[in-house]
PDB file of C-alpha atoms in Angstrom:
ATOM      1  CA  ARG A 174      98.337 130.327 178.521  1.00 64.00           C
ATOM      2  CA  LYS A 175      98.782 129.815 174.790  1.00 74.00           C
ATOM      3  CA  GLU A 176      96.578 131.875 172.503  1.00 89.00           C
ATOM      4  CA  VAL A 177      95.457 128.826 170.544  1.00 94.00           C
ATOM      5  CA  GLU A 178      95.561 125.456 172.246  1.00 94.00           C
ATOM      6  CA  GLN A 179      95.292 122.018 170.724  1.00 95.00           C
ATOM      7  CA  ASP A 180      95.834 118.495 171.974  1.00 92.00           C
ATOM      8  CA  PRO A 181      99.133 117.528 170.291  1.00 90.00           C
ATOM      9  CA  GLY A 182      98.116 113.861 169.984  1.00 89.00           C
ATOM     10  CA  PRO A 183      99.101 111.724 168.202  1.00 93.00           C
ATOM     11  CA  PHE A 184      95.719 110.309 167.380  1.00 95.00           C
ATOM     12  CA  ASN A 185      96.201 106.796 166.038  1.00 96.00           C
ATOM     13  CA  VAL A 186      93.072 105.573 164.269  1.00 97.00           C
ATOM     14  CA  PRO A 187      92.241 102.768 161.835  1.00 97.00           C
ATOM     15  CA  GLU A 188      91.128 103.468 158.290  1.00 97.00           C
ATOM     16  CA  GLY A 189      87.448 104.276 158.132  1.00 97.00           C
ATOM     17  CA  ALA A 190      87.277 105.667 161.653  1.00 97.00           C
ATOM     18  CA  THR A 191      85.772 108.989 162.600  1.00 97.00           C
ATOM     19  CA  VAL A 192      88.067 111.309 164.513  1.00 97.00           C
ATOM     20  CA  ALA A 193      87.489 114.717 166.082  1.00 96.00           C
ATOM     21  CA  PHE A 194      89.963 117.432 166.986  1.00 94.00           C
ATOM     22  CA  ASN A 195      89.295 120.321 169.302  1.00 94.00           C
ATOM     23  CA  CYS A 196      90.873 123.716 169.680  1.00 96.00           C
ATOM     24  CA  THR A 197      90.351 126.625 172.061  1.00 96.00           C
ATOM     25  CA  TYR A 198      91.403 130.219 171.554  1.00 95.00           C
ATOM     26  CA  SER A 199      91.887 132.944 174.123  1.00 94.00           C
ATOM     27  CA  ASN A 200      91.261 136.144 172.147  1.00 90.00           C
ATOM     28  CA  SER A 201      87.530 136.838 172.192  1.00 90.00           C
ATOM     29  CA  ALA A 202      88.037 139.470 169.470  1.00 87.00           C
ATOM     30  CA  SER A 203      89.128 136.835 166.958  1.00 88.00           C
ATOM     31  CA  GLN A 204      87.301 137.195 163.690  1.00 85.00           C
ATOM     32  CA  SER A 205      88.259 134.357 161.392  1.00 86.00           C
ATOM     33  CA  PHE A 206      89.101 130.750 161.956  1.00 90.00           C
ATOM     34  CA  PHE A 207      90.709 128.060 159.868  1.00 91.00           C
ATOM     35  CA  TRP A 208      91.972 124.533 159.839  1.00 94.00           C
ATOM     36  CA  TYR A 209      95.231 123.991 158.006  1.00 93.00           C
ATOM     37  CA  ARG A 210      96.898 120.697 157.263  1.00 95.00           C
ATOM     38  CA  GLN A 211     100.656 120.281 157.384  1.00 94.00           C
ATOM     39  CA  ASP A 212     102.480 117.225 156.105  1.00 94.00           C
ATOM     40  CA  CYS A 213     105.925 116.389 157.431  1.00 89.00           C
ATOM     41  CA  ARG A 214     108.547 118.889 156.227  1.00 86.00           C
ATOM     42  CA  LYS A 215     105.992 120.712 154.062  1.00 91.00           C
ATOM     43  CA  GLU A 216     104.184 124.015 154.274  1.00 91.00           C
ATOM     44  CA  PRO A 217     100.707 124.322 155.834  1.00 91.00           C
ATOM     45  CA  LYS A 218      97.847 124.071 153.369  1.00 90.00           C
ATOM     46  CA  LEU A 219      94.426 125.539 153.948  1.00 88.00           C
ATOM     47  CA  LEU A 220      91.939 122.768 154.637  1.00 92.00           C
ATOM     48  CA  MET A 221      88.892 124.845 155.345  1.00 91.00           C
ATOM     49  CA  SER A 222      87.607 128.025 156.853  1.00 88.00           C
ATOM     50  CA  VAL A 223      85.355 127.706 159.888  1.00 90.00           C
ATOM     51  CA  TYR A 224      82.054 129.562 160.003  1.00 82.00           C
ATOM     52  CA  SER A 225      79.744 130.204 162.937  1.00 83.00           C
ATOM     53  CA  SER A 226      77.007 128.160 161.311  1.00 83.00           C
ATOM     54  CA  GLY A 227      79.320 125.206 160.867  1.00 85.00           C
ATOM     55  CA  ASN A 228      80.446 123.991 157.495  1.00 90.00           C
ATOM     56  CA  GLU A 229      81.142 120.748 155.738  1.00 93.00           C
ATOM     57  CA  ASP A 230      83.470 119.841 152.911  1.00 92.00           C
ATOM     58  CA  GLY A 231      83.177 116.211 151.927  1.00 96.00           C
ATOM     59  CA  ARG A 232      84.353 114.093 154.842  1.00 97.00           C
ATOM     60  CA  PHE A 233      85.386 117.135 156.864  1.00 97.00           C
ATOM     61  CA  THR A 234      83.091 119.120 159.155  1.00 96.00           C
ATOM     62  CA  ALA A 235      84.148 122.198 161.088  1.00 95.00           C
ATOM     63  CA  GLN A 236      82.273 123.849 163.934  1.00 95.00           C
ATOM     64  CA  LEU A 237      82.795 127.119 165.758  1.00 95.00           C
ATOM     65  CA  ASN A 238      81.403 128.031 169.163  1.00 94.00           C
ATOM     66  CA  ARG A 239      82.166 131.701 169.762  1.00 92.00           C
ATOM     67  CA  ALA A 240      80.661 131.727 173.250  1.00 93.00           C
ATOM     68  CA  SER A 241      83.006 128.969 174.393  1.00 94.00           C
ATOM     69  CA  GLN A 242      85.831 130.073 172.084  1.00 95.00           C
ATOM     70  CA  TYR A 243      86.047 126.569 170.786  1.00 94.00           C
ATOM     71  CA  ILE A 244      86.639 125.150 167.297  1.00 96.00           C
ATOM     72  CA  SER A 245      86.330 121.566 166.160  1.00 96.00           C
ATOM     73  CA  LEU A 246      87.182 119.473 163.135  1.00 97.00           C
ATOM     74  CA  LEU A 247      85.526 116.133 162.425  1.00 97.00           C
ATOM     75  CA  ILE A 248      86.952 113.732 159.870  1.00 97.00           C
ATOM     76  CA  ARG A 249      84.718 110.877 158.772  1.00 98.00           C
ATOM     77  CA  ASP A 250      85.817 107.682 157.031  1.00 98.00           C
ATOM     78  CA  SER A 251      89.502 108.373 157.644  1.00 98.00           C
ATOM     79  CA  LYS A 252      91.914 107.603 154.811  1.00 97.00           C
ATOM     80  CA  LEU A 253      95.596 106.784 155.037  1.00 97.00           C
ATOM     81  CA  SER A 254      96.233 110.034 153.187  1.00 97.00           C
ATOM     82  CA  ASP A 255      94.637 111.985 156.033  1.00 97.00           C
ATOM     83  CA  SER A 256      97.729 111.311 158.154  1.00 97.00           C
ATOM     84  CA  ALA A 257      99.186 114.741 158.860  1.00 97.00           C
ATOM     85  CA  THR A 258      99.307 117.466 161.485  1.00 96.00           C
ATOM     86  CA  TYR A 259      96.173 119.588 161.683  1.00 97.00           C
ATOM     87  CA  LEU A 260      96.663 123.197 162.693  1.00 95.00           C
ATOM     88  CA  CYS A 261      93.953 125.319 164.251  1.00 95.00           C
ATOM     89  CA  VAL A 262      94.483 128.905 163.122  1.00 92.00           C
ATOM     90  CA  VAL A 263      92.866 132.118 164.281  1.00 91.00           C
ATOM     91  CA  SER A 264      93.005 135.690 163.024  1.00 86.00           C
ATOM     92  CA  ASP A 265      91.776 138.931 164.540  1.00 79.00           C
ATOM     93  CA  ASN A 266      91.019 140.156 161.050  1.00 69.00           C
ATOM     94  CA  ARG A 267      87.831 139.215 159.247  1.00 59.00           C
ATOM     95  CA  ASP A 268      89.463 138.043 156.052  1.00 56.00           C
ATOM     96  CA  ALA A 269      92.751 136.958 157.603  1.00 52.00           C
ATOM     97  CA  GLY A 270      94.700 139.627 155.797  1.00 61.00           C
ATOM     98  CA  ASN A 271      96.308 140.200 159.152  1.00 66.00           C
ATOM     99  CA  MET A 272      98.549 137.983 161.201  1.00 75.00           C
ATOM    100  CA  LEU A 273      97.545 134.405 161.877  1.00 83.00           C
ATOM    101  CA  THR A 274      97.968 132.722 165.238  1.00 88.00           C
ATOM    102  CA  PHE A 275      98.666 129.022 165.032  1.00 90.00           C
ATOM    103  CA  GLY A 276      97.905 126.303 167.497  1.00 93.00           C
ATOM    104  CA  GLY A 277     100.580 123.752 168.155  1.00 91.00           C
ATOM    105  CA  GLY A 278      98.917 121.235 165.877  1.00 94.00           C
ATOM    106  CA  THR A 279      97.332 117.842 166.380  1.00 95.00           C
ATOM    107  CA  ARG A 280      99.032 114.908 164.768  1.00 95.00           C
ATOM    108  CA  LEU A 281      96.841 112.274 163.135  1.00 97.00           C
ATOM    109  CA  MET A 282      98.081 108.864 162.069  1.00 97.00           C
ATOM    110  CA  VAL A 283      95.659 106.673 160.143  1.00 97.00           C
ATOM    111  CA  LYS A 284      96.667 103.019 160.125  1.00 96.00           C
ATOM    112  CA  PRO A 285      95.599 100.282 157.655  1.00 94.00           C
TER     113      PRO A 285
ATOM    114  CA  GLY B 179      95.175 130.493 141.787  1.00 66.00           C
ATOM    115  CA  ALA B 180      96.900 131.869 144.909  1.00 76.00           C
ATOM    116  CA  VAL B 181     100.266 130.191 144.380  1.00 87.00           C
ATOM    117  CA  VAL B 182     103.253 131.258 146.437  1.00 92.00           C
ATOM    118  CA  SER B 183     106.803 130.172 145.643  1.00 95.00           C
ATOM    119  CA  GLN B 184     109.987 130.300 147.690  1.00 97.00           C
ATOM    120  CA  HIS B 185     113.577 130.067 146.656  1.00 96.00           C
ATOM    121  CA  PRO B 186     115.754 128.299 147.556  1.00 96.00           C
ATOM    122  CA  SER B 187     113.902 125.304 148.924  1.00 95.00           C
ATOM    123  CA  TRP B 188     116.883 124.335 151.020  1.00 95.00           C
ATOM    124  CA  VAL B 189     120.268 125.817 151.815  1.00 96.00           C
ATOM    125  CA  ILE B 190     123.295 124.767 153.809  1.00 96.00           C
ATOM    126  CA  CYS B 191     125.779 127.447 154.765  1.00 95.00           C
ATOM    127  CA  LYS B 192     128.702 128.087 157.053  1.00 95.00           C
ATOM    128  CA  SER B 193     128.324 130.010 160.265  1.00 96.00           C
ATOM    129  CA  GLY B 194     128.771 133.752 159.726  1.00 95.00           C
ATOM    130  CA  THR B 195     127.464 133.895 156.177  1.00 96.00           C
ATOM    131  CA  SER B 196     124.275 135.602 155.041  1.00 96.00           C
ATOM    132  CA  VAL B 197     121.425 133.829 153.309  1.00 97.00           C
ATOM    133  CA  LYS B 198     118.688 135.413 151.226  1.00 97.00           C
ATOM    134  CA  ILE B 199     115.308 133.754 150.820  1.00 97.00           C
ATOM    135  CA  GLU B 200     112.820 134.917 148.206  1.00 97.00           C
ATOM    136  CA  CYS B 201     109.059 134.689 148.441  1.00 96.00           C
ATOM    137  CA  ARG B 202     106.958 135.337 145.353  1.00 95.00           C
ATOM    138  CA  SER B 203     103.235 135.427 144.754  1.00 92.00           C
ATOM    139  CA  LEU B 204     102.909 133.962 141.271  1.00 92.00           C
ATOM    140  CA  ASP B 205      99.354 134.720 140.229  1.00 86.00           C
ATOM    141  CA  PHE B 206      98.255 137.549 142.476  1.00 84.00           C
ATOM    142  CA  GLN B 207      99.537 140.724 144.061  1.00 86.00           C
ATOM    143  CA  ALA B 208     100.162 140.812 147.776  1.00 84.00           C
ATOM    144  CA  THR B 209     100.557 144.086 149.594  1.00 79.00           C
ATOM    145  CA  THR B 210     101.312 142.082 152.711  1.00 85.00           C
ATOM    146  CA  MET B 211     103.418 138.986 153.122  1.00 91.00           C
ATOM    147  CA  PHE B 212     104.314 137.201 156.314  1.00 92.00           C
ATOM    148  CA  TRP B 213     107.458 135.389 157.381  1.00 95.00           C
ATOM    149  CA  TYR B 214     107.293 132.460 159.767  1.00 94.00           C
ATOM    150  CA  ARG B 215     109.834 130.169 161.334  1.00 95.00           C
ATOM    151  CA  GLN B 216     109.182 126.601 162.422  1.00 93.00           C
ATOM    152  CA  PHE B 217     111.516 124.550 164.568  1.00 91.00           C
ATOM    153  CA  PRO B 218     111.211 120.738 164.651  1.00 87.00           C
ATOM    154  CA  LYS B 219     108.053 119.474 166.330  1.00 83.00           C
ATOM    155  CA  GLN B 220     106.853 123.027 166.951  1.00 86.00           C
ATOM    156  CA  SER B 221     104.223 125.147 165.300  1.00 85.00           C
ATOM    157  CA  LEU B 222     104.796 128.142 163.082  1.00 89.00           C
ATOM    158  CA  MET B 223     105.867 131.329 164.789  1.00 90.00           C
ATOM    159  CA  LEU B 224     105.347 134.642 163.062  1.00 90.00           C
ATOM    160  CA  MET B 225     108.604 136.538 162.670  1.00 94.00           C
ATOM    161  CA  ALA B 226     107.504 139.640 160.812  1.00 93.00           C
ATOM    162  CA  THR B 227     104.900 141.207 158.590  1.00 90.00           C
ATOM    163  CA  SER B 228     106.273 142.504 155.321  1.00 88.00           C
ATOM    164  CA  ASN B 229     104.525 145.475 153.760  1.00 84.00           C
ATOM    165  CA  GLU B 230     105.178 146.552 150.181  1.00 83.00           C
ATOM    166  CA  GLY B 231     106.937 149.888 150.062  1.00 82.00           C
ATOM    167  CA  SER B 232     107.405 150.256 153.798  1.00 83.00           C
ATOM    168  CA  LYS B 233     109.354 148.813 156.687  1.00 86.00           C
ATOM    169  CA  ALA B 234     108.516 145.397 158.007  1.00 91.00           C
ATOM    170  CA  THR B 235     106.857 144.967 161.384  1.00 90.00           C
ATOM    171  CA  TYR B 236     108.746 142.520 163.571  1.00 94.00           C
ATOM    172  CA  GLU B 237     107.337 140.365 166.329  1.00 92.00           C
ATOM    173  CA  GLN B 238     108.721 140.692 169.820  1.00 91.00           C
ATOM    174  CA  GLY B 239     112.014 138.895 170.216  1.00 92.00           C
ATOM    175  CA  VAL B 240     112.892 138.909 166.509  1.00 94.00           C
ATOM    176  CA  GLU B 241     115.995 140.955 165.739  1.00 93.00           C
ATOM    177  CA  LYS B 242     115.296 143.250 162.813  1.00 92.00           C
ATOM    178  CA  ASP B 243     119.002 143.790 162.139  1.00 94.00           C
ATOM    179  CA  LYS B 244     119.555 140.065 161.871  1.00 96.00           C
ATOM    180  CA  PHE B 245     116.522 139.217 159.787  1.00 96.00           C
ATOM    181  CA  LEU B 246     116.365 141.833 157.053  1.00 95.00           C
ATOM    182  CA  ILE B 247     113.124 142.006 155.132  1.00 94.00           C
ATOM    183  CA  ASN B 248     112.605 143.838 151.867  1.00 91.00           C
ATOM    184  CA  HIS B 249     109.227 143.918 150.139  1.00 89.00           C
ATOM    185  CA  ALA B 250     110.376 145.316 146.820  1.00 84.00           C
ATOM    186  CA  SER B 251     107.213 144.807 144.819  1.00 90.00           C
ATOM    187  CA  LEU B 252     103.672 143.541 145.111  1.00 89.00           C
ATOM    188  CA  THR B 253     104.840 140.041 144.221  1.00 92.00           C
ATOM    189  CA  LEU B 254     108.212 139.730 145.943  1.00 94.00           C
ATOM    190  CA  SER B 255     109.444 139.799 149.516  1.00 94.00           C
ATOM    191  CA  THR B 256     112.920 138.736 150.623  1.00 95.00           C
ATOM    192  CA  LEU B 257     114.235 137.634 153.989  1.00 97.00           C
ATOM    193  CA  THR B 258     117.978 137.842 154.562  1.00 97.00           C
ATOM    194  CA  VAL B 259     119.410 136.005 157.541  1.00 97.00           C
ATOM    195  CA  THR B 260     122.585 137.935 158.277  1.00 96.00           C
ATOM    196  CA  SER B 261     125.603 136.347 159.948  1.00 95.00           C
ATOM    197  CA  ALA B 262     123.763 133.073 160.314  1.00 96.00           C
ATOM    198  CA  HIS B 263     124.551 130.798 163.241  1.00 95.00           C
ATOM    199  CA  PRO B 264     123.595 127.180 163.930  1.00 96.00           C
ATOM    200  CA  GLU B 265     120.686 128.286 166.137  1.00 95.00           C
ATOM    201  CA  ASP B 266     119.177 129.985 163.074  1.00 96.00           C
ATOM    202  CA  SER B 267     118.764 126.580 161.434  1.00 96.00           C
ATOM    203  CA  SER B 268     115.040 126.219 160.887  1.00 96.00           C
ATOM    204  CA  PHE B 269     112.233 125.949 158.355  1.00 96.00           C
ATOM    205  CA  TYR B 270     111.385 129.426 157.072  1.00 97.00           C
ATOM    206  CA  ILE B 271     107.977 129.834 155.462  1.00 96.00           C
ATOM    207  CA  CYS B 272     106.362 132.852 153.884  1.00 95.00           C
ATOM    208  CA  SER B 273     102.692 133.451 153.296  1.00 92.00           C
ATOM    209  CA  ALA B 274     100.669 135.951 151.353  1.00 88.00           C
ATOM    210  CA  PHE B 275      97.135 137.174 151.492  1.00 79.00           C
ATOM    211  CA  PRO B 276      95.565 137.297 148.033  1.00 73.00           C
ATOM    212  CA  GLY B 277      92.690 139.486 149.090  1.00 64.00           C
ATOM    213  CA  LEU B 278      90.421 137.794 146.596  1.00 60.00           C
ATOM    214  CA  ALA B 279      86.694 138.126 147.002  1.00 50.00           C
ATOM    215  CA  GLY B 280      85.381 135.002 148.627  1.00 48.00           C
ATOM    216  CA  ARG B 281      88.852 133.624 149.266  1.00 56.00           C
ATOM    217  CA  TRP B 282      89.802 133.864 152.898  1.00 63.00           C
ATOM    218  CA  GLY B 283      92.975 132.806 154.566  1.00 69.00           C
ATOM    219  CA  GLN B 284      96.608 133.059 153.680  1.00 79.00           C
ATOM    220  CA  PHE B 285      98.537 130.870 151.294  1.00 85.00           C
ATOM    221  CA  PHE B 286     101.940 129.563 152.107  1.00 91.00           C
ATOM    222  CA  GLY B 287     105.090 129.094 150.124  1.00 94.00           C
ATOM    223  CA  PRO B 288     106.705 125.649 150.197  1.00 95.00           C
ATOM    224  CA  GLY B 289     109.258 126.769 152.757  1.00 96.00           C
ATOM    225  CA  THR B 290     113.034 127.031 152.883  1.00 97.00           C
ATOM    226  CA  ARG B 291     114.988 124.668 155.053  1.00 96.00           C
ATOM    227  CA  LEU B 292     118.097 126.424 156.354  1.00 96.00           C
ATOM    228  CA  THR B 293     120.949 124.495 157.925  1.00 96.00           C
ATOM    229  CA  VAL B 294     123.835 126.485 159.337  1.00 96.00           C
ATOM    230  CA  LEU B 295     126.974 124.476 160.023  1.00 95.00           C
TER     231      LEU B 295
END
């Protein structure tokens, strides 16, 4: 079983749609959680950290359920520029100064 | 803030040669940097953790004599792929942890695409 599992997709959605990605992690001692975005042939870029209380950044909402070891990312009003691979990332260190464990990524394609 | 650079951005070399990749934190000091490798359509896999002033810690299955890591200063780590072979062709990415108050997560360099002929 992979440490961090994601549905690879692709998710093909029209502009303006709402789309949700899910992620599960196996290490119950994990301390910090993130969503990264990776464009084709580019490096991953931090999209947002994920907090237990849930957090929102514009059109993006992240949720964490520690009991179920489950993380989600909701994107509202999808834009063409949201097309990318979204990586669920977990660390066993509180501030992620330690190694990161990456999920396989979920590919999103937003169509006109 | 929290900018990480890599050099070169791409390299093509012949089988058997060695390639050095530099990773620099431009606006912060990083006692720890990380080296990842990503094959096409796969996620990032951690190769090693690079600690300033000490030996790198390698992940299982990564040959330390083949992938030499030197963390010479708080802003520079280098990865040398020795005697490169076609199977070493990959996207190599470094990351650094800025350790800034209120800033969580690691920040990645733009990556180095290595092609070994």
